[in-house]
Coordinates of C-alpha atoms in Angstrom, one line a residue:
M20 CA 7.1 34.8 -22.2
A21 CA 10.0 35.5 -19.8
S22 CA 10.5 39.0 -21.3
N23 CA 7.0 40.0 -20.1
V24 CA 7.7 39.1 -16.4
D25 CA 8.3 42.0 -14.0
C26 CA 11.2 40.5 -12.1
S27 CA 11.1 43.4 -9.5
S28 CA 7.9 41.8 -8.1
T29 CA 9.3 38.3 -8.0
K30 CA 10.6 36.9 -4.8
K31 CA 14.0 35.4 -5.2
R32 CA 13.9 32.0 -3.5
R33 CA 17.4 30.9 -4.2
K34 CA 20.6 32.7 -3.3
N35 CA 22.7 31.4 -6.2
P36 CA 21.7 33.0 -9.5
D37 CA 23.1 30.0 -11.4
D38 CA 20.4 27.8 -9.8
I39 CA 17.4 30.0 -10.9
S40 CA 15.4 28.5 -13.7
V41 CA 12.7 30.0 -15.9
F42 CA 10.1 28.4 -13.6
D43 CA 11.4 30.1 -10.5
I44 CA 10.9 33.6 -11.8
V45 CA 7.2 33.3 -12.2
P46 CA 5.7 35.8 -9.7
D47 CA 3.9 34.1 -6.7
E48 CA 0.6 35.9 -7.4
I49 CA 0.5 34.6 -11.0
L50 CA 1.5 31.1 -9.9
R51 CA -1.0 31.0 -7.1
S52 CA -3.7 32.1 -9.6
I53 CA -2.7 29.2 -11.9
F54 CA -2.7 26.7 -9.0
E55 CA -6.2 27.7 -8.0
R56 CA -7.5 26.6 -11.4
L57 CA -5.8 23.2 -11.3
D58 CA -7.2 20.0 -9.9
L59 CA -5.3 18.2 -7.1
I60 CA -3.6 15.7 -9.4
N61 CA -2.2 18.4 -11.6
I62 CA -1.0 20.4 -8.6
I63 CA 0.9 17.4 -7.4
R64 CA 2.5 17.0 -10.8
A65 CA 3.4 20.7 -10.8
K66 CA 5.0 20.5 -7.4
A67 CA 7.7 18.3 -8.9
V68 CA 8.8 21.0 -11.4
C69 CA 11.1 23.0 -9.1
S70 CA 11.6 24.0 -5.4
S71 CA 9.5 27.2 -5.6
W72 CA 6.5 25.4 -7.2
N73 CA 6.9 22.7 -4.6
L74 CA 6.8 25.2 -1.8
L75 CA 3.7 27.0 -3.0
G76 CA 2.0 23.7 -3.9
E77 CA 2.2 22.6 -0.2
E78 CA -0.5 25.2 0.5
F79 CA -2.9 23.4 -1.9
V80 CA -2.0 19.7 -1.4
S81 CA -2.1 17.7 1.9
K82 CA 0.4 14.9 2.3
T83 CA -2.3 12.8 4.0
P84 CA -2.6 9.3 2.5
W85 CA -4.9 9.2 -0.5
L86 CA -7.0 6.2 -1.5
M87 CA -6.4 4.9 -5.0
L88 CA -9.6 3.6 -6.3
P89 CA -10.9 1.7 -9.4
S90 CA -13.3 3.6 -11.7
R91 CA -16.9 3.7 -10.3
E92 CA -18.2 3.2 -13.9
E93 CA -16.2 0.1 -14.4
V94 CA -17.0 -1.4 -11.0
E95 CA -20.7 -0.9 -11.3
R96 CA -20.9 -2.0 -14.9
G97 CA -21.2 -5.7 -15.9
D98 CA -21.6 -8.9 -13.8
G99 CA -18.1 -9.1 -12.3
T100 CA -16.6 -11.5 -14.8
E101 CA -14.5 -8.7 -16.4
A102 CA -12.9 -7.7 -13.1
N103 CA -9.3 -8.5 -14.2
L104 CA -9.6 -6.0 -17.0
R105 CA -10.5 -3.1 -14.7
A106 CA -8.0 -0.3 -13.7
Y107 CA -7.4 2.2 -11.0
G108 CA -9.0 5.3 -12.1
G109 CA -8.7 8.0 -9.5
F110 CA -7.7 9.2 -6.0
L111 CA -9.8 10.1 -3.0
K112 CA -8.4 12.7 -0.5
L113 CA -9.4 12.2 3.1
G114 CA -12.3 14.4 4.2
E115 CA -13.6 14.7 0.6
S116 CA -16.4 12.7 -1.1
E117 CA -15.4 13.4 -4.7
V118 CA -12.8 11.2 -6.5
C119 CA -10.1 13.1 -8.4
S120 CA -10.3 11.0 -11.6
M121 CA -7.5 10.6 -14.1
K122 CA -8.4 11.8 -17.6
K123 CA -6.1 9.2 -19.2
I124 CA -5.4 5.9 -17.3
P125 CA -1.9 4.6 -17.8
K126 CA -1.9 1.0 -19.1
E127 CA 0.3 0.1 -16.0
L128 CA -2.7 0.6 -13.8
R129 CA -4.9 -1.7 -15.9
E130 CA -2.6 -4.6 -17.1
S131 CA -0.5 -5.2 -13.9
C132 CA -1.1 -6.3 -10.4
C133 CA -0.3 -3.8 -7.6
I134 CA 1.8 -5.6 -5.0
G135 CA 2.7 -2.7 -2.8
S136 CA 2.6 1.0 -2.0
S137 CA 5.4 2.7 -0.1
N138 CA 7.0 6.1 0.2
G139 CA 4.7 7.6 -2.4
W140 CA 5.5 4.9 -5.0
L141 CA 3.5 2.0 -6.2
I142 CA 5.1 -1.4 -6.9
F143 CA 3.5 -3.5 -9.7
F144 CA 4.0 -7.0 -11.1
E145 CA 3.4 -7.6 -14.8
E146 CA 3.7 -10.4 -17.3
K147 CA 7.0 -12.2 -17.7
A148 CA 7.3 -11.9 -13.9
V149 CA 8.7 -8.3 -14.2
P150 CA 8.1 -5.9 -11.3
F151 CA 8.4 -2.2 -11.6
L152 CA 8.0 1.0 -9.6
F153 CA 5.4 3.5 -10.7
H154 CA 4.7 7.1 -9.5
P155 CA 1.1 7.7 -10.5
F156 CA 1.3 11.5 -10.2
R157 CA 4.6 12.0 -12.0
Q158 CA 3.9 9.2 -14.5
V159 CA 7.4 7.9 -13.8
K160 CA 8.1 4.1 -14.3
I161 CA 11.3 2.4 -13.1
A162 CA 11.9 -1.1 -14.4
L163 CA 13.2 -3.8 -12.0
P164 CA 14.9 -7.2 -12.8
S165 CA 12.7 -10.2 -13.6
L166 CA 11.7 -12.6 -10.9
Y167 CA 11.6 -15.7 -13.1
G168 CA 14.5 -17.3 -11.2
L169 CA 13.4 -16.6 -7.7
L170 CA 9.8 -17.8 -8.4
G171 CA 10.9 -20.9 -10.3
L172 CA 8.9 -19.9 -13.4
R173 CA 9.3 -21.0 -17.0
R174 CA 6.7 -18.6 -18.4
M175 CA 4.1 -16.0 -17.2
E176 CA 1.8 -14.3 -19.8
R177 CA -1.2 -12.1 -19.5
T178 CA -4.3 -13.4 -21.3
A179 CA -6.9 -11.4 -23.2
E180 CA -9.3 -11.8 -20.3
G181 CA -6.8 -10.2 -17.9
D182 CA -5.8 -13.4 -16.2
F183 CA -2.2 -14.6 -15.9
E184 CA -1.1 -17.9 -17.4
V185 CA 1.8 -19.3 -15.4
E186 CA 4.0 -22.3 -16.2
R187 CA 6.5 -23.6 -13.6
F188 CA 9.2 -26.1 -14.3
N189 CA 7.9 -29.7 -14.0
Y190 CA 4.3 -28.5 -13.5
S191 CA 1.4 -27.9 -15.9
K192 CA 0.1 -24.5 -16.8
V193 CA -2.1 -22.7 -14.3
R194 CA -4.3 -19.6 -14.6
Y195 CA -4.4 -17.0 -11.9
G196 CA -6.6 -14.0 -11.4
K197 CA -4.8 -10.7 -11.2
Q198 CA -5.2 -10.3 -7.5
E199 CA -4.3 -14.0 -6.9
L200 CA -0.8 -13.1 -7.8
R201 CA -0.4 -11.5 -4.4
Y202 CA -1.5 -14.6 -2.6
Y203 CA 0.4 -17.2 -4.6
F204 CA 3.6 -15.2 -5.3
I205 CA 4.3 -11.9 -3.7
R206 CA 2.6 -10.9 -0.5
K207 CA 4.0 -7.4 -0.1
A208 CA 6.5 -5.0 -1.7
I209 CA 8.0 -2.0 0.1
L210 CA 10.8 0.5 -0.3
A211 CA 13.7 1.4 1.9
G212 CA 14.5 5.0 0.8
E213 CA 12.8 6.8 -2.1
P214 CA 13.7 7.1 -5.8
D215 CA 14.1 10.7 -6.9
C216 CA 15.7 12.7 -9.7
N217 CA 19.0 13.0 -7.8
N218 CA 19.7 9.2 -8.1
K219 CA 19.2 8.7 -4.4
K220 CA 19.9 5.1 -3.4
Y221 CA 17.0 2.9 -2.4
R222 CA 16.0 -0.7 -2.0
V223 CA 12.9 -2.6 -3.2
I224 CA 12.1 -5.4 -0.7
L225 CA 9.7 -8.2 -1.5
L226 CA 8.0 -10.7 0.8
F227 CA 7.1 -13.9 -1.0
K228 CA 4.4 -16.4 -0.1
D229 CA 6.9 -19.1 0.9
G230 CA 8.4 -16.7 3.4
K231 CA 11.5 -15.7 1.4
I232 CA 12.5 -12.0 1.5
A233 CA 14.5 -10.6 -1.3
Y234 CA 15.7 -7.1 -2.2
H235 CA 16.9 -5.1 -5.2
K236 CA 19.4 -2.3 -4.7
S237 CA 19.2 0.7 -7.0
G238 CA 21.9 0.5 -9.6
G239 CA 22.0 -3.2 -9.5
S240 CA 20.9 -5.8 -12.0
C241 CA 19.5 -8.6 -9.8
W242 CA 17.6 -9.7 -6.7
T243 CA 19.4 -10.8 -3.5
E244 CA 17.8 -13.1 -1.0
V245 CA 18.0 -12.0 2.6
L246 CA 20.1 -14.5 4.6
D247 CA 19.3 -15.9 8.0
T248 CA 15.5 -15.9 7.6
R249 CA 14.9 -18.5 10.4
H250 CA 11.3 -18.0 11.2
V251 CA 9.4 -18.2 7.9
P252 CA 6.7 -17.6 6.8
Y253 CA 6.6 -13.9 7.7
Q254 CA 3.3 -12.1 8.1
D255 CA 4.4 -8.5 7.5
I256 CA 7.4 -6.3 6.8
I257 CA 8.1 -2.6 7.3
C258 CA 11.1 -0.3 6.8
H259 CA 12.1 2.3 9.4
Q260 CA 15.3 4.3 9.6
N261 CA 17.1 2.0 7.1
H262 CA 16.2 -1.1 9.0
L263 CA 13.9 -3.9 7.8
F264 CA 11.5 -5.3 10.5
A265 CA 9.9 -8.7 9.8
L266 CA 7.1 -10.3 11.8
S267 CA 6.6 -14.1 11.7
G268 CA 3.5 -16.1 12.6
G269 CA 5.4 -17.3 15.7
N270 CA 5.6 -13.7 16.9
N271 CA 9.3 -13.5 16.1
I272 CA 10.5 -10.1 15.2
E273 CA 13.7 -9.9 13.1
V274 CA 15.6 -6.7 12.2
W275 CA 18.1 -6.2 9.4
N276 CA 20.3 -3.3 8.6
C277 CA 19.5 -2.0 5.1
E278 CA 22.7 0.1 4.7
G279 CA 25.7 -1.2 2.9
D280 CA 26.0 -3.6 0.0
F281 CA 24.3 -6.5 1.8
M282 CA 21.6 -6.6 4.5
S283 CA 22.8 -7.9 7.8
K284 CA 20.7 -9.1 10.8
R285 CA 20.9 -6.8 13.8
L286 CA 18.2 -8.1 16.2
H287 CA 15.9 -11.1 16.9
I288 CA 13.3 -10.9 19.7
V289 CA 10.3 -13.0 20.6
P290 CA 7.8 -11.0 22.6
T291 CA 4.9 -13.1 24.0
F292 CA 1.8 -13.0 21.8
P293 CA -0.9 -10.9 23.5
E294 CA -3.1 -13.0 25.7
K295 CA -6.2 -10.9 24.9
S296 CA -5.9 -11.5 21.2
L297 CA -5.0 -15.2 21.6
S298 CA -8.2 -15.6 23.8
K299 CA -10.3 -13.9 21.1
I300 CA -8.8 -16.1 18.3
N301 CA -9.7 -19.2 20.3
S302 CA -13.3 -17.9 21.0
F303 CA -13.9 -17.1 17.4
G304 CA -12.6 -20.4 16.1
D305 CA -13.2 -20.8 12.4
L306 CA -15.5 -17.9 12.2
C307 CA -12.6 -15.4 11.8
A308 CA -9.3 -15.2 10.0
I309 CA -6.6 -12.9 11.4
S310 CA -4.1 -10.6 9.8
L311 CA -1.0 -9.2 11.6
Y312 CA 0.6 -5.9 10.8
L313 CA 3.7 -4.1 12.0
V314 CA 3.5 -0.3 12.2
E315 CA 6.2 2.3 13.1
S316 CA 4.4 5.1 15.0
C317 CA 6.2 8.1 16.6
G318 CA 9.3 5.9 17.3
D319 CA 7.2 3.0 18.6
I320 CA 6.7 -0.4 17.0
L321 CA 3.1 -1.4 17.0
L322 CA 1.4 -4.8 16.4
V323 CA -2.1 -4.6 15.0
V324 CA -4.3 -7.8 15.0
R325 CA -7.1 -7.6 12.5
F326 CA -10.1 -10.0 12.9
I327 CA -11.9 -10.8 9.6
G328 CA -15.2 -12.6 9.8
E329 CA -15.2 -15.4 7.1
F330 CA -18.9 -15.1 6.5
V331 CA -20.8 -12.0 7.7
D332 CA -24.5 -11.5 7.0
S333 CA -26.3 -8.2 6.2
D334 CA -26.8 -7.5 9.9
G335 CA -23.0 -7.8 10.6
K336 CA -23.4 -11.2 12.4
L337 CA -20.7 -13.9 12.0
V338 CA -22.2 -17.1 10.6
H339 CA -20.8 -20.5 9.9
E340 CA -20.2 -21.5 6.3
G341 CA -22.7 -24.4 6.7
D342 CA -25.4 -22.0 7.6
V343 CA -25.0 -20.0 4.4
L344 CA -27.7 -21.4 2.0
D345 CA -29.2 -19.3 -0.7
W346 CA -27.6 -15.9 0.1
V347 CA -24.1 -14.6 -0.4
C348 CA -22.2 -13.8 2.8
S349 CA -18.9 -12.1 2.1
Y350 CA -16.0 -11.8 4.5
R351 CA -15.7 -8.5 6.5
T352 CA -13.4 -7.0 9.2
C353 CA -15.1 -6.9 12.6
L354 CA -12.4 -6.1 15.2
F355 CA -8.9 -4.6 15.7
H356 CA -6.5 -4.9 18.6
V357 CA -3.4 -2.6 18.9
Y358 CA -0.3 -3.2 21.0
K359 CA 3.0 -1.3 21.5
L360 CA 6.3 -3.2 21.9
D361 CA 8.1 -2.8 25.2
F362 CA 11.7 -3.6 24.2
N363 CA 12.8 -3.8 27.9
E364 CA 10.2 -6.3 29.0
L365 CA 10.0 -8.0 25.5
K366 CA 6.2 -7.9 25.6
W367 CA 3.3 -6.3 23.8
V368 CA 1.4 -3.7 25.8
E369 CA -2.2 -3.0 24.8
M370 CA -3.0 0.5 23.5
A371 CA -6.6 1.4 24.6
T372 CA -6.3 4.5 22.5
L373 CA -4.1 5.8 19.7
G374 CA -4.4 9.4 20.9
D375 CA -3.8 11.7 18.0
R376 CA -2.4 8.9 15.8
V377 CA -4.1 7.4 12.8
L378 CA -3.2 4.1 11.2
F379 CA -3.5 3.1 7.5
L380 CA -3.5 -0.6 6.8
G381 CA -4.0 -2.8 3.8
G382 CA -1.9 -4.0 0.9
N383 CA 0.4 -0.9 1.4
Q384 CA 3.3 -0.6 3.8
S385 CA 1.5 0.2 7.1
V386 CA 1.6 3.9 7.9
S387 CA 0.9 5.9 11.0
V388 CA 0.4 9.7 10.9
S389 CA -0.3 12.3 13.6
T390 CA -3.3 14.7 13.4
R391 CA -0.9 17.5 14.5
S392 CA 0.9 17.1 11.1
F393 CA -2.2 16.1 9.1
P394 CA -5.2 18.0 10.2
D395 CA -7.4 16.2 7.7
C396 CA -7.2 13.1 9.9
E397 CA -9.1 12.4 13.0
G398 CA -7.2 10.7 15.8
N399 CA -7.7 7.2 17.3
L400 CA -8.9 5.7 14.0
I401 CA -7.7 2.9 11.7
Y402 CA -8.3 3.3 8.0
Y403 CA -8.2 -0.1 6.3
T404 CA -8.5 -1.6 2.9
D405 CA -9.1 -5.2 1.7
D406 CA -6.0 -7.4 1.6
Y407 CA -7.6 -10.8 1.9
F408 CA -6.1 -11.8 -1.4
Q409 CA -6.7 -15.5 -0.8
R410 CA -10.5 -15.0 -1.1
M411 CA -10.7 -11.8 -3.2
E412 CA -11.5 -13.5 -6.5
E413 CA -13.5 -16.5 -5.2
D414 CA -16.9 -15.0 -6.2
Y415 CA -18.1 -12.6 -8.8
S416 CA -20.3 -10.8 -6.3
Y417 CA -17.6 -9.5 -3.9
G418 CA -13.9 -8.9 -3.4
G419 CA -11.9 -5.7 -2.6
H420 CA -15.0 -4.5 -0.6
D421 CA -13.6 -4.9 2.9
M422 CA -12.6 -1.3 3.7
G423 CA -13.7 1.2 6.3
V424 CA -12.7 3.4 9.2
Y425 CA -12.5 1.7 12.6
N426 CA -12.9 3.7 15.8
L427 CA -10.6 2.1 18.4
K428 CA -12.6 3.7 21.2
D429 CA -16.1 2.3 20.5
G430 CA -15.5 -0.4 17.8
T431 CA -17.7 1.3 15.3
V432 CA -17.0 1.2 11.5
K433 CA -17.8 3.9 9.0
P434 CA -17.4 3.7 5.2
I435 CA -14.6 5.5 3.4
Y436 CA -16.2 5.5 0.0
E437 CA -19.2 3.5 -1.2
Y438 CA -20.0 1.7 -4.5
S439 CA -23.3 0.0 -5.4
S440 CA -21.3 -3.3 -6.0
E441 CA -19.4 -5.4 -3.4
Q442 CA -16.9 -6.5 -6.0
I443 CA -14.4 -3.6 -6.0
L444 CA -11.4 -4.7 -8.0
P445 CA -8.6 -3.9 -8.3
P446 CA -8.8 -3.4 -4.5
P447 CA -8.4 0.2 -3.2
C448 CA -4.9 1.0 -2.0
W449 CA -3.4 3.8 0.2
I450 CA -0.7 6.0 -1.3
I451 CA 1.0 9.1 0.1
P452 CA 2.0 11.5 -2.6
N453 CA 5.2 13.4 -1.8
P454 CA 6.8 14.7 -5.0
K455 CA 10.2 16.3 -4.5
P456 CA 11.7 18.8 -7.0
C457 CA 14.9 18.1 -8.8

């Protein structure tokens, strides 16, 4: 094949001849013609082949967050009792209505629980309490050490129904639904750094239900608990510029340095919780639950308060549980407040508008992007997915459904992608594909 290539028409993209591979000498016009015939998932895979393919592929693939979705066929089939056997089946690019479906679904996307999405990688939790990293476009899996010890487990096995049978020391066996693993064991998993084919160093950081934070350093063989975690339980964690930020329910923010062999605390501040949100929480009472998120955005640290109506009727009205009689009222997000941290005054300052920024919230590491860099996005919006894992499997008729696009200016909500069923499991999850060539 190489002997038929006219090298005189090929742009030389590398100065050192020793670095040129057979893939680099494919003429741009031929490569472009091939890329035009590929679907987006295969273009993303092709971008990881070499630098020249990666460069050209940028013209075809946006790095805007994608929404990973379960198969429509599986979601809308059956009565919901088989939800734990379903798998993620495709990806939705913002601004498009058609899901890019996978022809062959890896078993990792069916048999394991997704506990995080960060830096283009997914973090899963499978039987025997073993977590792993998985890149859905490159089909790369990186095994991580078992969590039996940290979780105090004797045994964890997946059943034929897709549930997980768990046995703790000195306790009887308990069955958990796949999504319940995120509520009862690991609330969130994120990355500091990004695994790549050049053995780049990275850390996987886990937030446990009991408030513990632990990390695994690439090249290591174990998990290490973060020391000096004084304000557990933590509500959210993010990584920014090799630092871990953790937010506690008491509005404490703690910061650790992720460089070096061990993580060390660098900062602890206690900004006053926003009075506006506190007043709203008191007025809603038991009608709403709240979720708190940290987001790094253009150098700022943001606090996002999400209000989730516990029981919302078909008209969008919040109702008390005792008023729900013969109809099903699922939970649903009804309001967001956004604040920026003023490090000098140690207080949260309300943001009436996000400007050209867009936020992506849910079970993933919270992400902010600018419409200047990602033209597929519209500014001043919050794209959110369902992360109410405590209630996600309580009823066969809903769960995973609480997703949408919230307009911070007028408080309206638009759908991202619609199913005929309200039980959308496994829950949709944001992921940013960013393959890098070797």
